[in-house]
Coordinates of C-alpha atoms in Angstrom, one line a residue:
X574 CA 11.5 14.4 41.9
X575 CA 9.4 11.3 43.2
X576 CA 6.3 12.9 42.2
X577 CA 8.0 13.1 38.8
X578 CA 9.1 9.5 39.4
X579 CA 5.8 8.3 40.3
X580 CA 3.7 10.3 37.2
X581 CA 6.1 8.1 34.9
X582 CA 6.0 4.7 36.7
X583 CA 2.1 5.7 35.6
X584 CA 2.7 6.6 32.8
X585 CA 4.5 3.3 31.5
X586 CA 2.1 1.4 33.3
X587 CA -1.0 3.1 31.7
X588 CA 0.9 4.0 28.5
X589 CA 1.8 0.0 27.6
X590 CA -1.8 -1.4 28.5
X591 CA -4.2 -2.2 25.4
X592 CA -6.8 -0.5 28.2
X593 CA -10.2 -1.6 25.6
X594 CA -12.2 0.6 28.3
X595 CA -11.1 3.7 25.8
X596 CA -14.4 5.4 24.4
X597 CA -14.6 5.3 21.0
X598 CA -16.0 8.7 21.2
X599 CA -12.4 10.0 22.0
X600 CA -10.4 7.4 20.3
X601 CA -10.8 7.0 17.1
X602 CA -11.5 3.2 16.0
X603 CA -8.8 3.9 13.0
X604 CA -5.9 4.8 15.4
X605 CA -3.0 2.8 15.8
X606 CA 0.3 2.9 17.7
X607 CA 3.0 5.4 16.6
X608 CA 5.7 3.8 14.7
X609 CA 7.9 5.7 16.6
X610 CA 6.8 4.1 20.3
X611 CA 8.6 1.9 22.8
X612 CA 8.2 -1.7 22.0
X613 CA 4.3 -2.5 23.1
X614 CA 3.6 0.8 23.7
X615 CA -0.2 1.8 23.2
X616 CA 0.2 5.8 23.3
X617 CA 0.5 8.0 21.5
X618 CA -1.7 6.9 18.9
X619 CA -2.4 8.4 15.2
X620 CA -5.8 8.7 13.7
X621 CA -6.3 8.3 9.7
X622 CA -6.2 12.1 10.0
X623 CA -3.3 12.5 11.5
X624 CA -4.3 13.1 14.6
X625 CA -2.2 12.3 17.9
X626 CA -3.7 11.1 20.8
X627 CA -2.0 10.8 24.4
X628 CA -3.3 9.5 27.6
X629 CA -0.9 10.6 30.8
X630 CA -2.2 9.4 34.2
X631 CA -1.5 12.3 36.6
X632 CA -4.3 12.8 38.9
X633 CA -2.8 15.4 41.2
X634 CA -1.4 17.6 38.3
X635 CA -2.7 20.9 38.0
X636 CA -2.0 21.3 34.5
X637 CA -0.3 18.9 31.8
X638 CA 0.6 19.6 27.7
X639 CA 2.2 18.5 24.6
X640 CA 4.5 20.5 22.8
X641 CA 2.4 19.5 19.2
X642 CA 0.6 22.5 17.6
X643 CA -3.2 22.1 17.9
X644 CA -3.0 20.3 21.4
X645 CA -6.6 19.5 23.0
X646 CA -6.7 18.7 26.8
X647 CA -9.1 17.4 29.0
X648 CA -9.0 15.9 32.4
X649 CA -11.4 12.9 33.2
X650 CA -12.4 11.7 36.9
X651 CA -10.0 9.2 37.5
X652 CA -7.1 12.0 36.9
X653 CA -6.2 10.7 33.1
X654 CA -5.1 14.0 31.2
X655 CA -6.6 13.0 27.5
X656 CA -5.1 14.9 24.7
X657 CA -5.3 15.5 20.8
X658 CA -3.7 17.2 18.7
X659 CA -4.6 18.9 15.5
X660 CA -3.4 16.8 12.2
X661 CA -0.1 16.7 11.8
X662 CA 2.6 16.9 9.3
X663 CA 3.5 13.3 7.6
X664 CA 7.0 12.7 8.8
X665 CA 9.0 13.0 11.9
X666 CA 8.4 15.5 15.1
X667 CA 10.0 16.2 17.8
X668 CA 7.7 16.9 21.3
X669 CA 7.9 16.6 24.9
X670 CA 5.4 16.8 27.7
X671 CA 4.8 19.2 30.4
X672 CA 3.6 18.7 33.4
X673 CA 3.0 21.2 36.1
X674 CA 6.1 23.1 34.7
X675 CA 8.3 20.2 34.2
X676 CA 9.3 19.8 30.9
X677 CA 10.1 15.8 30.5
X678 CA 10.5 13.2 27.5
X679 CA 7.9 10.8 26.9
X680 CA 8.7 7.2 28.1
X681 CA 6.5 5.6 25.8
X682 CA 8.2 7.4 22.6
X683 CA 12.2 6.9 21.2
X684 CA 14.0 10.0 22.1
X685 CA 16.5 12.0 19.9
X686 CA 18.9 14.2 20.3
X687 CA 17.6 17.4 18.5
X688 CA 16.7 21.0 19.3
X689 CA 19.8 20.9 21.4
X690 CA 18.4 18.5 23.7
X691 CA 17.1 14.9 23.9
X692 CA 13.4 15.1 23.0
X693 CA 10.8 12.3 22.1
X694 CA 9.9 11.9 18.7
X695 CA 6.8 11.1 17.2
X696 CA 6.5 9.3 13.3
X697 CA 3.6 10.6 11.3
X698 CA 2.5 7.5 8.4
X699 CA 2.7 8.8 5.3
X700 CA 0.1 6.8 3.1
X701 CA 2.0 7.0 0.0
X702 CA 5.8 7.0 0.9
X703 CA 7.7 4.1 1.8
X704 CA 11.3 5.6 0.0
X705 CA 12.7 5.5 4.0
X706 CA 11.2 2.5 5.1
X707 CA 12.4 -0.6 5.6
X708 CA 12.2 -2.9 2.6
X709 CA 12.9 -6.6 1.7
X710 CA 16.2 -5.3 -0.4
X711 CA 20.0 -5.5 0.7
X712 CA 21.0 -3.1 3.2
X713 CA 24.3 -1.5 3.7
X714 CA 25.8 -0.8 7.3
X715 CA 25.9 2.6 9.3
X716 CA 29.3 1.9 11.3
X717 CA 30.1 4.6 14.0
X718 CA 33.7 5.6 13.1
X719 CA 36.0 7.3 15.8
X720 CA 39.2 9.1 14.8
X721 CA 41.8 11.7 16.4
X722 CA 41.3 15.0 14.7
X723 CA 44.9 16.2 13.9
X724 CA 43.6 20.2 13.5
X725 CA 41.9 19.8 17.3
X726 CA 43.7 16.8 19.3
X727 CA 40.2 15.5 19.8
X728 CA 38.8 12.6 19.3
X729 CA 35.9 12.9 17.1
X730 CA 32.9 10.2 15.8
X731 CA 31.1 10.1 12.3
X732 CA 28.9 7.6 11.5
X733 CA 29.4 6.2 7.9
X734 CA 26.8 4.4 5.6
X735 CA 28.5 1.6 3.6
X736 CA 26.2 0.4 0.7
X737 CA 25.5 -3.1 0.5
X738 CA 27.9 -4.6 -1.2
X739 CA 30.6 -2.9 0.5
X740 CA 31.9 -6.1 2.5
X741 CA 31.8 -8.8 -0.4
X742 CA 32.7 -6.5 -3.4
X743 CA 36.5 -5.8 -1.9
X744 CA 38.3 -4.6 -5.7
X745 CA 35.3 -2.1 -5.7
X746 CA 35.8 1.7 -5.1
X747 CA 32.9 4.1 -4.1
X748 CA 32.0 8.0 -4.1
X749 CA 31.5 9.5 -1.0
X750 CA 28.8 12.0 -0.5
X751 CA 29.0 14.2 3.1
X752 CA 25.9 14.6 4.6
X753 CA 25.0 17.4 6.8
X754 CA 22.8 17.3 10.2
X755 CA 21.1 21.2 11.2
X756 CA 21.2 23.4 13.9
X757 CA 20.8 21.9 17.5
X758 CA 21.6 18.6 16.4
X759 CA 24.8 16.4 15.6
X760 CA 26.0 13.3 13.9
X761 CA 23.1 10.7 14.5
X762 CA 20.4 13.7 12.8
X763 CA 20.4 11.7 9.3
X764 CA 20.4 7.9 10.7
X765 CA 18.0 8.2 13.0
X766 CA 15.8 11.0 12.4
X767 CA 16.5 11.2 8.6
X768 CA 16.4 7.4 7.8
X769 CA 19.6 8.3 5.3
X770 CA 20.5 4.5 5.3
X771 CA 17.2 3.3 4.3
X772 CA 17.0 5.5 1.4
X773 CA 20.2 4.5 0.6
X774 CA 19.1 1.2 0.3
X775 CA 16.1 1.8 -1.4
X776 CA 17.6 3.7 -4.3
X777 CA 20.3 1.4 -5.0
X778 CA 18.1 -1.5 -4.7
X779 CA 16.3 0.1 -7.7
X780 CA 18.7 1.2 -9.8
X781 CA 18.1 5.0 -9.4
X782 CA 21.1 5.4 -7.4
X783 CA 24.9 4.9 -7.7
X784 CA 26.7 2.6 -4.7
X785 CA 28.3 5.3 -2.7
X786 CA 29.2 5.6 0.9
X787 CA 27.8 8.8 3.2
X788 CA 29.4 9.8 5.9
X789 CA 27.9 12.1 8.5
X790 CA 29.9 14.1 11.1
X791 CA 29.1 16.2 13.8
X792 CA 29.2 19.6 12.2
X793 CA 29.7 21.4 15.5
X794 CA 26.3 23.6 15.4
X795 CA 24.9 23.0 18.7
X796 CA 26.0 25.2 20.9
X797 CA 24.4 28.7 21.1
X798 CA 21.6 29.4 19.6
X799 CA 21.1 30.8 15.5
X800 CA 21.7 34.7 15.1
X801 CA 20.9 35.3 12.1
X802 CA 23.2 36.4 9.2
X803 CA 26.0 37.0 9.7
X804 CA 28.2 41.0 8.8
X805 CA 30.7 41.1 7.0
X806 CA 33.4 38.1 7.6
X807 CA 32.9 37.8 11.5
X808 CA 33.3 34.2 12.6
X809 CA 30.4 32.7 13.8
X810 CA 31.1 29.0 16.1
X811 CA 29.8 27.0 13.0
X812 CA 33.2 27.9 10.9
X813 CA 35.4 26.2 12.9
X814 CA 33.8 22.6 11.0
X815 CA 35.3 23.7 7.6
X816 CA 39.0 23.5 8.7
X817 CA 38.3 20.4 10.5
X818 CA 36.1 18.7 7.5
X819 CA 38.9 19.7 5.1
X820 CA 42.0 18.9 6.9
X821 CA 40.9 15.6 8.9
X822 CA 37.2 14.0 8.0
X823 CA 38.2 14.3 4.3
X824 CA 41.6 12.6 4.3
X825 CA 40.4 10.0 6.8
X826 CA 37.3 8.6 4.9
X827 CA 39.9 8.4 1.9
X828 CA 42.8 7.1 3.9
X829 CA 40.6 4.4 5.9
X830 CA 37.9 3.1 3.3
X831 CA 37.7 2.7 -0.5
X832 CA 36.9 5.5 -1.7
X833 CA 37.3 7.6 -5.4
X834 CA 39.2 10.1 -3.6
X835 CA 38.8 13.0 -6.4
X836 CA 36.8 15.7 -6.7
X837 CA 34.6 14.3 -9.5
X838 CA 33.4 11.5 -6.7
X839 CA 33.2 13.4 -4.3
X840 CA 29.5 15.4 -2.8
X841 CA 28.2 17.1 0.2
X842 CA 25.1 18.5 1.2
X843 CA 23.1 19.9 4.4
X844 CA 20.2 20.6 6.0
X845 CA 19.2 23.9 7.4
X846 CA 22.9 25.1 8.8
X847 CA 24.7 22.2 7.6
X848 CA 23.3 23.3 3.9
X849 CA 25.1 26.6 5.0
X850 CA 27.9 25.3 6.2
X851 CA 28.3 23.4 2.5
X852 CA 27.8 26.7 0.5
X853 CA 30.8 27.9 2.6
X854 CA 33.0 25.2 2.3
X855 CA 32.2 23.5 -1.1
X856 CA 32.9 27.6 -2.1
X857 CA 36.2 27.3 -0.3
X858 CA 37.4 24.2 -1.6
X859 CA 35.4 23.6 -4.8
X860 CA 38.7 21.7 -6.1
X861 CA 37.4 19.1 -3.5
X862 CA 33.5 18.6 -4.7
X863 CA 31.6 18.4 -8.1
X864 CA 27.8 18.2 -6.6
X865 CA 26.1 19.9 -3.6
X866 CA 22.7 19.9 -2.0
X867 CA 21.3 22.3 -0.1
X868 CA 18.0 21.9 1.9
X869 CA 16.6 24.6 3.7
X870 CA 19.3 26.3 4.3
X871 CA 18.5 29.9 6.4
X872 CA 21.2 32.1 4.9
X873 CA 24.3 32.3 3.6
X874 CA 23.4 32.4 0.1
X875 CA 26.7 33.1 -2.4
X876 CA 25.8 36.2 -4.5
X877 CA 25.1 36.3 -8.0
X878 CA 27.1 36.8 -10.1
X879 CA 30.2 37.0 -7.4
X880 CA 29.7 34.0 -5.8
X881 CA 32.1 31.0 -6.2
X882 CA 34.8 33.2 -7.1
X883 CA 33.2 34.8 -9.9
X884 CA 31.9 31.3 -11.7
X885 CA 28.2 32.9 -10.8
X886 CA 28.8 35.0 -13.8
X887 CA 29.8 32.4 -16.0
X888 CA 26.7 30.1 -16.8
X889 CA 29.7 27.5 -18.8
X890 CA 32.2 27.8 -16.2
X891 CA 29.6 27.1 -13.7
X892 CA 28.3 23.8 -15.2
X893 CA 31.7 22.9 -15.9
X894 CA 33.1 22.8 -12.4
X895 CA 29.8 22.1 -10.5
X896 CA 27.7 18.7 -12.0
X897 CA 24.7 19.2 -9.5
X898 CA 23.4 22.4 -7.7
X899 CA 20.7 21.0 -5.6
X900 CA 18.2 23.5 -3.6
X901 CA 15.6 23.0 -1.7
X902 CA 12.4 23.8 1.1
X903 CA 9.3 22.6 2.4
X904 CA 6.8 24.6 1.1
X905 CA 4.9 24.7 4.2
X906 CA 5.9 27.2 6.1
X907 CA 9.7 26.9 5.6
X908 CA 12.0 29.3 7.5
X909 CA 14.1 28.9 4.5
X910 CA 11.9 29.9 1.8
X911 CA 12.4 33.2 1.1
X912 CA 16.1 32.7 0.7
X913 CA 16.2 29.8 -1.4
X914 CA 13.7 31.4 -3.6
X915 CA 15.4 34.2 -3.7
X916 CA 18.8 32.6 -5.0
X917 CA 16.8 30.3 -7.4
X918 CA 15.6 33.1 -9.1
X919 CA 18.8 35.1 -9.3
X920 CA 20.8 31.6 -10.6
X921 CA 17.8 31.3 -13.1
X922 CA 17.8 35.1 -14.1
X923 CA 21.7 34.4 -14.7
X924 CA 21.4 31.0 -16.4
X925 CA 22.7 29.0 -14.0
X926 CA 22.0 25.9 -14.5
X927 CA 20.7 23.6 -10.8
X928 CA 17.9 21.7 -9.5
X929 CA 14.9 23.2 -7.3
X930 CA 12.6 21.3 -5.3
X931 CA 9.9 22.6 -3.4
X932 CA 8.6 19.6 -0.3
X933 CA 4.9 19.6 -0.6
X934 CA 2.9 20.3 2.5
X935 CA 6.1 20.4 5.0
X936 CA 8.1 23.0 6.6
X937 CA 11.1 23.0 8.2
X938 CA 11.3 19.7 9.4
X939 CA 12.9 16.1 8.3
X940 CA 10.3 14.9 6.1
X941 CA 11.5 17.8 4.0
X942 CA 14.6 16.5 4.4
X943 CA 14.2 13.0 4.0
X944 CA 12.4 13.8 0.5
X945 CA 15.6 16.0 -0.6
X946 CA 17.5 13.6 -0.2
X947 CA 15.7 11.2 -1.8
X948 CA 15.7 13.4 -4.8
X949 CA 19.2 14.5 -4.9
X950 CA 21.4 11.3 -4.2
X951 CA 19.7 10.1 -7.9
X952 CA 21.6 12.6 -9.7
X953 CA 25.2 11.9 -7.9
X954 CA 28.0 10.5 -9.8
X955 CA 26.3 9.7 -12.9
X956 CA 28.2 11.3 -15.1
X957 CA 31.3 11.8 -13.9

């Protein structure tokens, strides 16, 4: 542990100096600091190709790596590892570094919680989106809400976007749209990673979306590890959210702020198991929501025509219950394609009437994400 101490004493050191000794040979002259690093951090740096670049002063290590895809490493004489990986994604990544077997954050990065751990995360530009960056609009609050969960005895936090004029507009009343973090991750997924807030702000600022608060709760997917489909109607550890979103994070939000509390205000949506989890419980309780969104979801899928008791069947019925079906994938490489392509063509086959949206050059990841969102909280609550 003090070798481990000492490499990132080092690595700060090295990490936050604007060293102009680097040869241009391996660092491009277009790279700049990550938007993602520490406060006057230099590394890692991102190249106009995407490229990431990290300099990690361990001269006695035997071996040291980067859990990017495409990772280059060399070692010079003065014991600075120097690597590069191939071009990334735009968006958000999670990484970490290795180093001689020991598998650490990056002190020059922001960690996250994600992947069922606390892992550094790296920011990607993306030359021509700004929809989840900060902007010289109002902005709304994300207040972290604690409450005693009357189904468990627990106490349990969500965090809750309020839109911006939330705290000067008192005789107002807003929709609520649920938003849904993935497997291995919990509440904080869409604030911190997914920038919900800031496209939030964006949108409303232009006029494309409706005022409307989000609220984002832990949806209790982080334990174990995903099994696949499940047989038949065995529980899986993920169900145990639906009686607990139903019977205490619903009436709360409605009970504590001001809220439209009826079904025809009323959204949720997920990404990757939280999209599964809302196919099971907007199914369930489909007096409760008029519009879900479903990004990347792995499984789950209702079938067609059977699915939502029988309203699969019924292209009228459908549209008449259900204002927005939203689906979607990164068409990168998405675990979740195959499904989601699947069901879109059985909903089209039966004239089912929903929105598809395919991410363009991203997988399974919160750019993806980020994007579906900011195509599907457009089309909430405008006609209700």
């Amino acid at each position: 542990m003090a070798c481990l101490g000492l490499f990132l004493s080092e690595y700060l050191t090295h990490a936050q100096s604007s060293d102009t000794s680097i040869e241009t040979n391996q660092i491009p002259q277009d790279a700049t600091p990550a938007p993602s690093n520490v406060p006057g951090f230099q590394f890692p740096m991102i190249d106009s190709d995407h490229r990431a670049y990290f300099r990690v002063v361990a001269p006695e290590a035997k071996s040291v790596s980067v859990s990017l895809p495409g990772a280059h490493v060399t070692k010079d004489d003065d014991g600075v590892w120097n690597i590069v990986t191939g071009p990334l994604a735009p968006g958000f990544h999670y990484y970490t570094l290795n180093v001689d077997g020991v598998t650490v954050c990056d002190p020059a990065s922001e960690s996250y919680f994600g992947t069922s751990k606390t892992s550094s995360g790296i920011e990607v530009p993306s030359p021509q989106e700004d929809f989840y960056l900060p902007k010289d609009v109002p902005h709304g609050d994300i207040r972290a809400h604690y409450y005693r969960a009357k189904t468990t005895g627990k106490i349990r936090r969500c965090f809750v976007y309020t839109p911006p004029d939330y705290d000067t507009n008192f005789t107002a009343r807003y929709p609520v749209l649920y938003l849904q973090h993935g497997m291995g991750e919990d509440a904080r997924g869409w604030s911190d990673q997914g920038c919900a807030g800031l496209i939030l702000d964006n949108l409303i600022a232009e006029g494309k979306a409706k005022p409307m608060l989000v609220v984002m709760d832990d949806g209790g997917i982080t334990p174990g590890a995903m099994s696949g489909p499940r047989k038949g109607h065995t529980p899986m550890f993920w169900d145990k959210f639906g009686q607990i979103f139903i019977a205490d994070i619903v009436p709360m939000i409605d009970s504590t702020y001001r809220t439209i509390p009826d079904r025809e205000h009323r959204a949720m949506a997920g990404l990757s198991l939280g999209g599964t989890q809302t196919m099971e419980i907007t199914q369930a309780h489909l007096d409760e929501f008029a519009y879900i969104g479903v990004f990347s979801a792995p499984f789950g899928f209702p079938q067609v025509p059977d699915g939502f008791n029988g309203l699969l069947g019924d292209p009228a019925a459908f549209a008449k219950q259900v204002k927005v079906l939203f689906l979607s994938y990164g068409e990168a490489g998405d675990l979740a394609r195959r499904g989601t392509q699947t069901f879109h063509q059985e909903l089209e086959h039966a004239g089912i009437n929903h929105v598809y949206y395919e991410s363009p050059g991203t997988a399974h990841e919160w750019q993806t994400w980020r994007r579906s969102l900011y195509q599907f909280a457009p089309l909430l609550f405008q006609n209700p």
